[in-house]
Amino acid sequence: MTETVVAVDGPAGSGKSSVSKAAAKRLDFAFLDTGAAYRALAWHVLESGANPEQATEVISSLGGFDYSIGTDPDGYAVHVSGTDVTESIREPRVSAAVSAVARVPEVRAHLTALFRSIIRDSDKAGIIVEGRDITTVVAPDATARILLTASEEARMSRRSAELATESASDVAIALQKRDRADSRVVDFMTAADGVVTVDSTNLNFDETVDAVLDVIRTSH
Ligand code: C5P
């Protein structure tokens, strides 16, 4: 039974994955990257030759979607039907397909139920769960609820530094497109009632982790 649940939402490039993972390590908590599950499904849809833009094809793919997602911040890996897809779910083709898959209500209901069972069954004292709708839908009763933001400029430049193989403008365009599509489904740019905003625009990585840890400590 997980005692402390920390919900972290934010847009692409806000650093929520790496910051949440580092905070989980510091607290010896489990870590759940829900975006990785949406990406794993998008990868599965593409691999099975289905059209990610067609909700009926996406819903059919859910039947054969057998995935596992690690919750250890150190040995984190994602598998679909036994294949390690940890790296391939970050490919641009998956990033381009994921919003269409994630807007299907049946997909959201299916994955939300899985996330809740992962949260419930974690064997650590706490878990940090990050995504777009964790503070509002997946775990609205979480012990600590955080919206991690950063200016668009900061998010674009962090993401292009991560993906050194793509040009900065390609990354910026793809990211803006994905944020626009995602925000039609879930509002992850404004903090819901009781959610604490951490703005990392002028913070370095360690300072952002410390700010998140402060919110967690004061939320008990
Ligand atoms: O966090 P990341 O950018 O890897 O998420 C990939 C995609 O998964 C998002 O662009 C969004 O479409 C979807 N997602 C979601 N709800 C979440 C987490 C991710 O719709 N809780």
PDB file of C-alpha atoms and ligand atoms in Angstrom:
ATOM      1  CA  MET A   1       0.000   0.000   0.000  1.00  0.00           C
ATOM      2  CA  THR A   2       1.466   3.322  -1.090  1.00  0.00           C
ATOM      3  CA  GLU A   3       1.297   5.961   1.643  1.00  0.00           C
ATOM      4  CA  THR A   4       2.476   9.053  -0.208  1.00  0.00           C
ATOM      5  CA  VAL A   5       1.333   9.812  -3.738  1.00  0.00           C
ATOM      6  CA  VAL A   6       2.889  12.786  -5.503  1.00  0.00           C
ATOM      7  CA  ALA A   7       1.179  13.973  -8.681  1.00  0.00           C
ATOM      8  CA  VAL A   8       3.199  16.069 -11.148  1.00  0.00           C
ATOM      9  CA  ASP A   9       1.706  17.517 -14.335  1.00  0.00           C
ATOM     10  CA  GLY A  10       3.167  19.805 -16.954  1.00  0.00           C
ATOM     11  CA  PRO A  11       3.752  20.423 -20.642  1.00  0.00           C
ATOM     12  CA  ALA A  12       6.389  18.783 -22.849  1.00  0.00           C
ATOM     13  CA  GLY A  13       9.911  19.965 -22.084  1.00  0.00           C
ATOM     14  CA  SER A  14       9.046  21.220 -18.582  1.00  0.00           C
ATOM     15  CA  GLY A  15      11.542  18.677 -17.233  1.00  0.00           C
ATOM     16  CA  LYS A  16       8.874  16.817 -15.307  1.00  0.00           C
ATOM     17  CA  SER A  17      10.211  13.337 -16.116  1.00  0.00           C
ATOM     18  CA  SER A  18      13.822  13.934 -15.149  1.00  0.00           C
ATOM     19  CA  VAL A  19      12.913  16.110 -12.162  1.00  0.00           C
ATOM     20  CA  SER A  20      10.316  13.614 -10.878  1.00  0.00           C
ATOM     21  CA  LYS A  21      12.757  10.734 -11.340  1.00  0.00           C
ATOM     22  CA  ALA A  22      15.502  12.554  -9.401  1.00  0.00           C
ATOM     23  CA  ALA A  23      13.070  13.505  -6.619  1.00  0.00           C
ATOM     24  CA  ALA A  24      11.874   9.877  -6.401  1.00  0.00           C
ATOM     25  CA  LYS A  25      15.482   8.696  -6.059  1.00  0.00           C
ATOM     26  CA  ARG A  26      16.165  11.162  -3.256  1.00  0.00           C
ATOM     27  CA  LEU A  27      13.084   9.955  -1.327  1.00  0.00           C
ATOM     28  CA  ASP A  28      13.460   6.255  -2.235  1.00  0.00           C
ATOM     29  CA  PHE A  29      10.020   6.451  -3.840  1.00  0.00           C
ATOM     30  CA  ALA A  30       8.756   4.658  -6.947  1.00  0.00           C
ATOM     31  CA  PHE A  31       8.369   6.701 -10.143  1.00  0.00           C
ATOM     32  CA  LEU A  32       5.711   6.395 -12.845  1.00  0.00           C
ATOM     33  CA  ASP A  33       6.056   8.150 -16.209  1.00  0.00           C
ATOM     34  CA  THR A  34       2.498   7.955 -17.579  1.00  0.00           C
ATOM     35  CA  GLY A  35       3.526   9.566 -20.876  1.00  0.00           C
ATOM     36  CA  ALA A  36       5.706   6.497 -21.487  1.00  0.00           C
ATOM     37  CA  ALA A  37       2.570   4.311 -21.383  1.00  0.00           C
ATOM     38  CA  TYR A  38       0.769   6.537 -23.933  1.00  0.00           C
ATOM     39  CA  ARG A  39       3.919   6.414 -26.056  1.00  0.00           C
ATOM     40  CA  ALA A  40       4.120   2.617 -25.722  1.00  0.00           C
ATOM     41  CA  LEU A  41       0.547   2.351 -27.005  1.00  0.00           C
ATOM     42  CA  ALA A  42       1.309   4.718 -29.899  1.00  0.00           C
ATOM     43  CA  TRP A  43       4.358   2.564 -30.748  1.00  0.00           C
ATOM     44  CA  HIS A  44       2.192  -0.578 -30.616  1.00  0.00           C
ATOM     45  CA  VAL A  45      -0.454   1.024 -32.892  1.00  0.00           C
ATOM     46  CA  LEU A  46       2.221   2.007 -35.445  1.00  0.00           C
ATOM     47  CA  GLU A  47       3.943  -1.408 -35.305  1.00  0.00           C
ATOM     48  CA  SER A  48       0.670  -3.233 -35.857  1.00  0.00           C
ATOM     49  CA  GLY A  49       0.039  -1.142 -38.987  1.00  0.00           C
ATOM     50  CA  ALA A  50      -3.058   0.569 -37.537  1.00  0.00           C
ATOM     51  CA  ASN A  51      -3.795   4.219 -38.204  1.00  0.00           C
ATOM     52  CA  PRO A  52      -3.277   6.300 -35.029  1.00  0.00           C
ATOM     53  CA  GLU A  53      -5.686   8.938 -36.360  1.00  0.00           C
ATOM     54  CA  GLN A  54      -8.543   6.419 -36.485  1.00  0.00           C
ATOM     55  CA  ALA A  55     -10.086   5.982 -33.029  1.00  0.00           C
ATOM     56  CA  THR A  56     -11.701   2.642 -33.968  1.00  0.00           C
ATOM     57  CA  GLU A  57      -8.319   1.210 -35.034  1.00  0.00           C
ATOM     58  CA  VAL A  58      -6.684   2.523 -31.858  1.00  0.00           C
ATOM     59  CA  ILE A  59      -9.431   0.965 -29.716  1.00  0.00           C
ATOM     60  CA  SER A  60      -8.959  -2.397 -31.503  1.00  0.00           C
ATOM     61  CA  SER A  61      -5.215  -2.235 -30.776  1.00  0.00           C
ATOM     62  CA  LEU A  62      -5.931  -1.873 -27.052  1.00  0.00           C
ATOM     63  CA  GLY A  63      -6.994  -5.540 -26.946  1.00  0.00           C
ATOM     64  CA  GLY A  64      -3.496  -6.804 -27.814  1.00  0.00           C
ATOM     65  CA  PHE A  65      -1.647  -4.134 -25.859  1.00  0.00           C
ATOM     66  CA  ASP A  66       0.467  -6.026 -23.376  1.00  0.00           C
ATOM     67  CA  TYR A  67       2.879  -3.652 -21.707  1.00  0.00           C
ATOM     68  CA  SER A  68       4.977  -3.306 -18.611  1.00  0.00           C
ATOM     69  CA  ILE A  69       6.460  -0.127 -17.275  1.00  0.00           C
ATOM     70  CA  GLY A  70       9.174   0.021 -14.642  1.00  0.00           C
ATOM     71  CA  THR A  71       8.657   2.093 -11.514  1.00  0.00           C
ATOM     72  CA  ASP A  72      12.222   1.976 -10.223  1.00  0.00           C
ATOM     73  CA  PRO A  73      13.808   5.372 -10.907  1.00  0.00           C
ATOM     74  CA  ASP A  74      17.179   3.588 -11.398  1.00  0.00           C
ATOM     75  CA  GLY A  75      16.296   0.608 -13.585  1.00  0.00           C
ATOM     76  CA  TYR A  76      13.487   2.136 -15.557  1.00  0.00           C
ATOM     77  CA  ALA A  77      12.367   0.261 -18.741  1.00  0.00           C
ATOM     78  CA  VAL A  78       9.228  -0.046 -20.875  1.00  0.00           C
ATOM     79  CA  HIS A  79       8.260  -3.303 -22.628  1.00  0.00           C
ATOM     80  CA  VAL A  80       5.491  -4.047 -25.130  1.00  0.00           C
ATOM     81  CA  SER A  81       4.757  -7.754 -25.668  1.00  0.00           C
ATOM     82  CA  GLY A  82       8.222  -8.554 -24.299  1.00  0.00           C
ATOM     83  CA  THR A  83      10.097  -6.105 -26.577  1.00  0.00           C
ATOM     84  CA  ASP A  84      12.150  -3.421 -24.843  1.00  0.00           C
ATOM     85  CA  VAL A  85      10.809  -0.157 -26.300  1.00  0.00           C
ATOM     86  CA  THR A  86      12.422   2.208 -23.777  1.00  0.00           C
ATOM     87  CA  GLU A  87      14.384   3.950 -26.548  1.00  0.00           C
ATOM     88  CA  SER A  88      12.015   3.560 -29.495  1.00  0.00           C
ATOM     89  CA  ILE A  89       9.058   5.256 -27.776  1.00  0.00           C
ATOM     90  CA  ARG A  90      11.102   8.492 -27.919  1.00  0.00           C
ATOM     91  CA  GLU A  91      11.380   8.413 -31.739  1.00  0.00           C
ATOM     92  CA  PRO A  92       9.847  11.420 -33.546  1.00  0.00           C
ATOM     93  CA  ARG A  93       7.328   9.141 -35.351  1.00  0.00           C
ATOM     94  CA  VAL A  94       5.972   8.034 -31.967  1.00  0.00           C
ATOM     95  CA  SER A  95       5.916  11.611 -30.606  1.00  0.00           C
ATOM     96  CA  ALA A  96       3.974  12.635 -33.716  1.00  0.00           C
ATOM     97  CA  ALA A  97       1.383   9.862 -33.275  1.00  0.00           C
ATOM     98  CA  VAL A  98       0.902   9.925 -29.502  1.00  0.00           C
ATOM     99  CA  SER A  99      -1.551  12.856 -29.159  1.00  0.00           C
ATOM    100  CA  ALA A 100      -4.056  11.219 -31.517  1.00  0.00           C
ATOM    101  CA  VAL A 101      -3.893   7.993 -29.532  1.00  0.00           C
ATOM    102  CA  ALA A 102      -4.163   9.824 -26.185  1.00  0.00           C
ATOM    103  CA  ARG A 103      -7.300  11.733 -27.120  1.00  0.00           C
ATOM    104  CA  VAL A 104      -9.386   8.555 -27.443  1.00  0.00           C
ATOM    105  CA  PRO A 105     -11.564   8.361 -24.275  1.00  0.00           C
ATOM    106  CA  GLU A 106     -11.366   4.529 -24.160  1.00  0.00           C
ATOM    107  CA  VAL A 107      -7.562   4.776 -24.152  1.00  0.00           C
ATOM    108  CA  ARG A 108      -7.581   7.284 -21.305  1.00  0.00           C
ATOM    109  CA  ALA A 109      -9.979   5.156 -19.241  1.00  0.00           C
ATOM    110  CA  HIS A 110      -7.931   1.989 -19.872  1.00  0.00           C
ATOM    111  CA  LEU A 111      -4.586   3.585 -18.963  1.00  0.00           C
ATOM    112  CA  THR A 112      -5.996   5.529 -15.997  1.00  0.00           C
ATOM    113  CA  ALA A 113      -7.207   2.241 -14.464  1.00  0.00           C
ATOM    114  CA  LEU A 114      -3.748   0.714 -15.002  1.00  0.00           C
ATOM    115  CA  PHE A 115      -1.998   3.717 -13.453  1.00  0.00           C
ATOM    116  CA  ARG A 116      -4.243   3.535 -10.400  1.00  0.00           C
ATOM    117  CA  SER A 117      -3.437  -0.145  -9.892  1.00  0.00           C
ATOM    118  CA  ILE A 118       0.310   0.553 -10.254  1.00  0.00           C
ATOM    119  CA  ILE A 119       0.006   3.356  -7.657  1.00  0.00           C
ATOM    120  CA  ARG A 120      -1.947   1.119  -5.281  1.00  0.00           C
ATOM    121  CA  ASP A 121       0.373  -1.876  -5.599  1.00  0.00           C
ATOM    122  CA  SER A 122       3.725  -0.119  -5.388  1.00  0.00           C
ATOM    123  CA  ASP A 123       5.875  -1.634  -2.646  1.00  0.00           C
ATOM    124  CA  LYS A 124       7.634   1.635  -1.796  1.00  0.00           C
ATOM    125  CA  ALA A 125       6.469   4.116   0.856  1.00  0.00           C
ATOM    126  CA  GLY A 126       5.647   6.611  -1.866  1.00  0.00           C
ATOM    127  CA  ILE A 127       5.346   7.109  -5.612  1.00  0.00           C
ATOM    128  CA  ILE A 128       5.817  10.127  -7.864  1.00  0.00           C
ATOM    129  CA  VAL A 129       3.493   9.979 -10.849  1.00  0.00           C
ATOM    130  CA  GLU A 130       3.974  12.415 -13.707  1.00  0.00           C
ATOM    131  CA  GLY A 131       1.930  13.262 -16.783  1.00  0.00           C
ATOM    132  CA  ARG A 132      -0.784  15.663 -17.923  1.00  0.00           C
ATOM    133  CA  ASP A 133      -3.878  14.695 -15.895  1.00  0.00           C
ATOM    134  CA  ILE A 134      -2.429  13.194 -12.716  1.00  0.00           C
ATOM    135  CA  THR A 135      -3.372  16.099 -10.406  1.00  0.00           C
ATOM    136  CA  THR A 136      -6.885  16.244 -11.855  1.00  0.00           C
ATOM    137  CA  VAL A 137      -7.972  12.763 -13.025  1.00  0.00           C
ATOM    138  CA  VAL A 138      -5.577   9.923 -12.154  1.00  0.00           C
ATOM    139  CA  ALA A 139      -4.801  10.935  -8.546  1.00  0.00           C
ATOM    140  CA  PRO A 140      -6.780  14.036  -7.541  1.00  0.00           C
ATOM    141  CA  ASP A 141      -6.454  12.947  -3.876  1.00  0.00           C
ATOM    142  CA  ALA A 142      -2.649  12.780  -4.025  1.00  0.00           C
ATOM    143  CA  THR A 143      -0.679  13.891  -0.966  1.00  0.00           C
ATOM    144  CA  ALA A 144       1.142  16.532  -3.019  1.00  0.00           C
ATOM    145  CA  ARG A 145      -0.040  17.955  -6.354  1.00  0.00           C
ATOM    146  CA  ILE A 146       2.371  19.960  -8.479  1.00  0.00           C
ATOM    147  CA  LEU A 147       2.209  21.721 -11.829  1.00  0.00           C
ATOM    148  CA  LEU A 148       5.730  22.012 -13.236  1.00  0.00           C
ATOM    149  CA  THR A 149       5.942  24.785 -15.793  1.00  0.00           C
ATOM    150  CA  ALA A 150       8.603  26.714 -17.676  1.00  0.00           C
ATOM    151  CA  SER A 151       8.436  29.410 -20.320  1.00  0.00           C
ATOM    152  CA  GLU A 152       7.944  28.131 -23.850  1.00  0.00           C
ATOM    153  CA  GLU A 153      11.413  29.367 -24.762  1.00  0.00           C
ATOM    154  CA  ALA A 154      13.056  27.440 -21.915  1.00  0.00           C
ATOM    155  CA  ARG A 155      11.113  24.274 -22.753  1.00  0.00           C
ATOM    156  CA  MET A 156      12.057  24.415 -26.429  1.00  0.00           C
ATOM    157  CA  SER A 157      15.730  24.922 -25.755  1.00  0.00           C
ATOM    158  CA  ARG A 158      15.887  22.113 -23.160  1.00  0.00           C
ATOM    159  CA  ARG A 159      14.167  19.701 -25.514  1.00  0.00           C
ATOM    160  CA  SER A 160      16.394  20.551 -28.477  1.00  0.00           C
ATOM    161  CA  ALA A 161      19.476  20.043 -26.289  1.00  0.00           C
ATOM    162  CA  GLU A 162      18.135  16.545 -25.464  1.00  0.00           C
ATOM    163  CA  LEU A 163      17.461  15.630 -29.082  1.00  0.00           C
ATOM    164  CA  ALA A 164      20.712  16.790 -30.610  1.00  0.00           C
ATOM    165  CA  THR A 165      20.051  14.980 -33.901  1.00  0.00           C
ATOM    166  CA  GLU A 166      17.115  17.192 -34.866  1.00  0.00           C
ATOM    167  CA  SER A 167      17.225  20.860 -35.763  1.00  0.00           C
ATOM    168  CA  ALA A 168      16.032  23.232 -33.046  1.00  0.00           C
ATOM    169  CA  SER A 169      13.228  24.592 -35.216  1.00  0.00           C
ATOM    170  CA  ASP A 170      11.925  21.088 -36.048  1.00  0.00           C
ATOM    171  CA  VAL A 171      11.835  20.288 -32.348  1.00  0.00           C
ATOM    172  CA  ALA A 172      10.061  23.556 -31.513  1.00  0.00           C
ATOM    173  CA  ILE A 173       7.425  23.027 -34.211  1.00  0.00           C
ATOM    174  CA  ALA A 174       6.764  19.398 -33.213  1.00  0.00           C
ATOM    175  CA  LEU A 175       6.561  20.316 -29.539  1.00  0.00           C
ATOM    176  CA  GLN A 176       4.161  23.214 -30.082  1.00  0.00           C
ATOM    177  CA  LYS A 177       1.974  21.021 -32.270  1.00  0.00           C
ATOM    178  CA  ARG A 178       1.863  18.285 -29.611  1.00  0.00           C
ATOM    179  CA  ASP A 179       1.142  20.741 -26.761  1.00  0.00           C
ATOM    180  CA  ARG A 180      -1.679  22.298 -28.782  1.00  0.00           C
ATOM    181  CA  ALA A 181      -3.227  18.906 -29.560  1.00  0.00           C
ATOM    182  CA  ASP A 182      -2.807  17.673 -25.964  1.00  0.00           C
ATOM    183  CA  SER A 183      -4.265  20.804 -24.392  1.00  0.00           C
ATOM    184  CA  ARG A 184      -7.491  20.265 -26.320  1.00  0.00           C
ATOM    185  CA  VAL A 185      -7.930  17.079 -24.276  1.00  0.00           C
ATOM    186  CA  VAL A 186      -6.485  18.009 -20.859  1.00  0.00           C
ATOM    187  CA  ASP A 187      -5.707  21.439 -19.434  1.00  0.00           C
ATOM    188  CA  PHE A 188      -2.174  21.028 -18.106  1.00  0.00           C
ATOM    189  CA  MET A 189      -1.160  24.693 -18.350  1.00  0.00           C
ATOM    190  CA  THR A 190      -3.238  26.023 -15.448  1.00  0.00           C
ATOM    191  CA  ALA A 191      -3.076  24.695 -11.913  1.00  0.00           C
ATOM    192  CA  ALA A 192      -6.324  23.187 -10.622  1.00  0.00           C
ATOM    193  CA  ASP A 193      -7.509  24.106  -7.104  1.00  0.00           C
ATOM    194  CA  GLY A 194      -4.961  23.039  -4.493  1.00  0.00           C
ATOM    195  CA  VAL A 195      -2.209  22.368  -7.046  1.00  0.00           C
ATOM    196  CA  VAL A 196       1.131  24.098  -6.370  1.00  0.00           C
ATOM    197  CA  THR A 197       2.914  25.613  -9.377  1.00  0.00           C
ATOM    198  CA  VAL A 198       6.688  25.244  -9.637  1.00  0.00           C
ATOM    199  CA  ASP A 199       8.044  27.458 -12.412  1.00  0.00           C
ATOM    200  CA  SER A 200      11.462  26.179 -13.467  1.00  0.00           C
ATOM    201  CA  THR A 201      12.189  28.879 -16.075  1.00  0.00           C
ATOM    202  CA  ASN A 202      14.899  30.468 -13.937  1.00  0.00           C
ATOM    203  CA  LEU A 203      15.926  27.404 -11.952  1.00  0.00           C
ATOM    204  CA  ASN A 204      18.630  24.911 -12.827  1.00  0.00           C
ATOM    205  CA  PHE A 205      17.950  21.183 -12.583  1.00  0.00           C
ATOM    206  CA  ASP A 206      19.010  20.737  -8.927  1.00  0.00           C
ATOM    207  CA  GLU A 207      17.092  23.822  -7.848  1.00  0.00           C
ATOM    208  CA  THR A 208      13.966  22.484  -9.555  1.00  0.00           C
ATOM    209  CA  VAL A 209      14.333  19.108  -7.813  1.00  0.00           C
ATOM    210  CA  ASP A 210      14.744  20.946  -4.470  1.00  0.00           C
ATOM    211  CA  ALA A 211      11.640  23.058  -5.150  1.00  0.00           C
ATOM    212  CA  VAL A 212       9.608  19.888  -5.864  1.00  0.00           C
ATOM    213  CA  LEU A 213      10.989  18.192  -2.714  1.00  0.00           C
ATOM    214  CA  ASP A 214       9.998  21.269  -0.675  1.00  0.00           C
ATOM    215  CA  VAL A 215       6.407  21.030  -1.914  1.00  0.00           C
ATOM    216  CA  ILE A 216       6.325  17.315  -1.063  1.00  0.00           C
ATOM    217  CA  ARG A 217       7.701  17.919   2.458  1.00  0.00           C
ATOM    218  CA  THR A 218       5.222  20.681   3.203  1.00  0.00           C
ATOM    219  CA  SER A 219       2.225  18.775   1.815  1.00  0.00           C
ATOM    220  CA  HIS A 220       2.167  16.050   4.458  1.00  0.00           C
TER     221      HIS A 220
HETATM  222  O1  C5P B   1       5.168  13.127 -21.078  1.00  0.00           O
HETATM  223  P1  C5P B   1       5.346  12.817 -22.551  1.00  0.00           P
HETATM  224  O2  C5P B   1       5.635  14.038 -23.353  1.00  0.00           O
HETATM  225  O3  C5P B   1       6.300  11.712 -22.812  1.00  0.00           O
HETATM  226  O4  C5P B   1       3.902  12.292 -22.980  1.00  0.00           O
HETATM  227  C1  C5P B   1       3.665  11.796 -24.260  1.00  0.00           C
HETATM  228  C2  C5P B   1       2.212  12.038 -24.644  1.00  0.00           C
HETATM  229  O5  C5P B   1       1.357  11.220 -23.863  1.00  0.00           O
HETATM  230  C3  C5P B   1       1.693  13.446 -24.463  1.00  0.00           C
HETATM  231  O6  C5P B   1       2.041  14.265 -25.576  1.00  0.00           O
HETATM  232  C4  C5P B   1       0.183  13.232 -24.345  1.00  0.00           C
HETATM  233  O7  C5P B   1      -0.401  13.082 -25.623  1.00  0.00           O
HETATM  234  C5  C5P B   1       0.102  11.872 -23.664  1.00  0.00           C
HETATM  235  N1  C5P B   1      -0.155  11.925 -22.222  1.00  0.00           N
HETATM  236  C6  C5P B   1      -1.449  12.106 -21.788  1.00  0.00           C
HETATM  237  N2  C5P B   1      -1.758  12.054 -20.456  1.00  0.00           N
HETATM  238  C7  C5P B   1      -0.773  11.831 -19.550  1.00  0.00           C
HETATM  239  C8  C5P B   1       0.566  11.661 -19.982  1.00  0.00           C
HETATM  240  C9  C5P B   1       0.841  11.739 -21.321  1.00  0.00           C
HETATM  241  O8  C5P B   1      -2.346  12.325 -22.611  1.00  0.00           O
HETATM  242  N3  C5P B   1      -1.078  11.741 -18.263  1.00  0.00           N
END
